[in-house]
Tab-separated table of C-alpha atoms in Angstrom:
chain	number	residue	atom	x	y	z
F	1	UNK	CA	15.284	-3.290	-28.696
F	2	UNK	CA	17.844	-4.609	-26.173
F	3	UNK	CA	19.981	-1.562	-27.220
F	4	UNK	CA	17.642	0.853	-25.480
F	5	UNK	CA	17.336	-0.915	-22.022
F	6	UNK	CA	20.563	0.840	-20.564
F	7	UNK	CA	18.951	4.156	-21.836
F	8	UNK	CA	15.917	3.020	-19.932
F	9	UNK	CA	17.807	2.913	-16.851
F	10	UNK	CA	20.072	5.807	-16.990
F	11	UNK	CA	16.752	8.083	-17.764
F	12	UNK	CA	15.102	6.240	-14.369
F	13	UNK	CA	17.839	6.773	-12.572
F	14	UNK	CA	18.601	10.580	-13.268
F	15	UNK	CA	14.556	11.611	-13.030
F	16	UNK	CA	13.545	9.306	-10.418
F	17	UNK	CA	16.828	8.748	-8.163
F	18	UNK	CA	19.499	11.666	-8.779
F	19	UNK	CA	16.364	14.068	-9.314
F	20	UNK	CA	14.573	13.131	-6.446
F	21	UNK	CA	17.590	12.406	-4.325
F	22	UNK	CA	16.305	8.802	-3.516
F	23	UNK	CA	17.696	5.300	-3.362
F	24	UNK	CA	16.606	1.978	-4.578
F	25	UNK	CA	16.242	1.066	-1.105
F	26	UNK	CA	14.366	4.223	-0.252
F	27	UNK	CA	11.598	3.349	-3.121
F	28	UNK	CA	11.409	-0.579	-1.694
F	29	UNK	CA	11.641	-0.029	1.915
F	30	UNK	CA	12.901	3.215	3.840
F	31	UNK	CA	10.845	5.671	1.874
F	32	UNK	CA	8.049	3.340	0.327
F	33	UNK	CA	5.278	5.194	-0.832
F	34	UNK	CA	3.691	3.195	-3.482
F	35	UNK	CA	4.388	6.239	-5.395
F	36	UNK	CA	5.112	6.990	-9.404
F	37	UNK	CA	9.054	6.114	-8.656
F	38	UNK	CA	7.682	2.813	-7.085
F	39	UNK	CA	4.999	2.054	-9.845
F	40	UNK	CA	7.931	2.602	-12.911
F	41	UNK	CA	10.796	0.605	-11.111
F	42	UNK	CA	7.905	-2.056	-10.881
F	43	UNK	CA	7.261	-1.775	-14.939
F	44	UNK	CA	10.454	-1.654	-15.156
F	45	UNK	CA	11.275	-4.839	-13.512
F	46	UNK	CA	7.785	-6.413	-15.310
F	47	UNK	CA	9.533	-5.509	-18.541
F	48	UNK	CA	12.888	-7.584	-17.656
F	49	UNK	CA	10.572	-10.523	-16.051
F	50	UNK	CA	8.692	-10.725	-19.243
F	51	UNK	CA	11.466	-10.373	-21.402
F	52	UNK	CA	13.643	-13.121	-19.653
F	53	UNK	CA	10.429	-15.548	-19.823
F	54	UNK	CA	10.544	-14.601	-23.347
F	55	UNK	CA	13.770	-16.182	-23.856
F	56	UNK	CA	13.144	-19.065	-22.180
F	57	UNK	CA	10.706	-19.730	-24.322
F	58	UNK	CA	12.581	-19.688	-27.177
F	59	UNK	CA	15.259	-21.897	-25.366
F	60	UNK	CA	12.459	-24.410	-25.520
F	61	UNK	CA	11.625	-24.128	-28.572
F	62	UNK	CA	14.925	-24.062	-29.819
F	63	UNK	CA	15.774	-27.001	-28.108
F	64	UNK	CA	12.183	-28.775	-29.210
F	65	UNK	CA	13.120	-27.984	-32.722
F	66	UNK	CA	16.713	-28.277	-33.529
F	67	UNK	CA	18.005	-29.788	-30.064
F	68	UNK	CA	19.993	-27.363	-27.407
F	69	UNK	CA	23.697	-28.937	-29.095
F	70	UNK	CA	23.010	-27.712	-32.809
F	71	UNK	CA	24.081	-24.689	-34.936
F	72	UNK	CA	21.667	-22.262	-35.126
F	73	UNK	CA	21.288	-20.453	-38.614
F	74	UNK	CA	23.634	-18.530	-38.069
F	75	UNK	CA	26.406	-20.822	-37.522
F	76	UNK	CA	26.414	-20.053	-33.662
F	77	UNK	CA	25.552	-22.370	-31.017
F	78	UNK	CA	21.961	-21.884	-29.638
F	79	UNK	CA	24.132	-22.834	-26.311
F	80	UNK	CA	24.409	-18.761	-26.557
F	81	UNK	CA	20.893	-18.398	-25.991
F	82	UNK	CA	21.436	-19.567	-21.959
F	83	UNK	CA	23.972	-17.051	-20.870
F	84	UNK	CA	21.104	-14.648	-22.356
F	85	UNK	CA	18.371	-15.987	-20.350
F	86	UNK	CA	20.258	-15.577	-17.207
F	87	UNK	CA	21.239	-11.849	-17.838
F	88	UNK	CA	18.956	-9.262	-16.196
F	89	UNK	CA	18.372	-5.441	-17.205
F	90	UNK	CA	18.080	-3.720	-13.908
F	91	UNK	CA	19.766	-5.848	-11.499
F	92	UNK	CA	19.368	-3.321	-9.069
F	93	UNK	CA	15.764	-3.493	-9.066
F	94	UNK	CA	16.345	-7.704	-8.503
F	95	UNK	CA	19.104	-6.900	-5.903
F	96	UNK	CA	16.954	-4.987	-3.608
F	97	UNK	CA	14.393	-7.585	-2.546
F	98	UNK	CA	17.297	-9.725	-1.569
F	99	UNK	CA	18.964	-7.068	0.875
F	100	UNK	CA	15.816	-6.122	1.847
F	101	UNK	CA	14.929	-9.560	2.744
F	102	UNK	CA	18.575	-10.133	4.630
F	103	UNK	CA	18.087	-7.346	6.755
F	104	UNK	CA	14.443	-8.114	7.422
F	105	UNK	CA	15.653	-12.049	8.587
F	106	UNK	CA	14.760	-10.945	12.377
F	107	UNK	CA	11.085	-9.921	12.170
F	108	UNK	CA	9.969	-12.348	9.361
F	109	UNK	CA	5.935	-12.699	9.519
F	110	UNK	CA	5.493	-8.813	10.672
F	111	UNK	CA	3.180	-6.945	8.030
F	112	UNK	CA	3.876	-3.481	6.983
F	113	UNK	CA	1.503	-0.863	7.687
F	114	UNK	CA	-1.252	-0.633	5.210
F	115	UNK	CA	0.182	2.801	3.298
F	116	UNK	CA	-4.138	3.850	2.620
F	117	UNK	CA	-3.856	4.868	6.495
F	118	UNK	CA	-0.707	6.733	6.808
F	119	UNK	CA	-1.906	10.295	6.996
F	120	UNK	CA	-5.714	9.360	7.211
F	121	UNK	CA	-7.435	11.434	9.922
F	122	UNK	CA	-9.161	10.280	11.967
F	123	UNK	CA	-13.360	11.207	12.991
């Protein structure tokens, strides 16, 4: 499984951002659109939120069970299992809501425009 995540990405990023000459950025905030490019980065970045929960859960149970400081059964330490939990899949798709947020800092509390009335004409 985890040996097809950078295949994920590199397939997202030559359809959706080299083949539609976009950005991360552009999908989150320049160019959003709430379009299919938007809606996959956001399955995308379900997948890794799941999958890091996931782990986490097995931290506790690990730790529940055997105790954080043991062996595991395969003679490594289940210490392991933290560096894991921290790693993320698409860090790019992370990344973007904290630039996004940075450069937003001066006009916190404005709303976007509702995207269901861009192009709507008017009676």
């Amino acid at each position: 499984m985890l040996k097809i995540i950078p295949n994920i990405w590199r397939t997202f990023e030559s359809i959706y951002l080299t083949g539609k000459h976009r950005t991360v950025e552009q999908i989150y905030d320049s160019g959003y659109a709430h379009d299919d490019v938007y809606v996959v980065a956001e399955a995308m970045l379900n997948f890794d939120e799941l999958f890091q929960k996931f782990r986490l859960h097995h931290i506790f149970l690990i730790q529940r069970s055997i105790g954080m400081g043991a062996a595991s059964l395969k003679g490594r330490s289940v210490d392991l299992l933290q560096a894991g939990a921290k790693h993320r899949f698409f860090p790019a798709l992370w990344d973007i809501r904290a630039a996004m947020t940075d450069r937003w800092g001066g006009s916190y509390g404005r709303v976007r425009d509702s995207i269901s009335s861009q192009g709507a004409v008017e009676p």
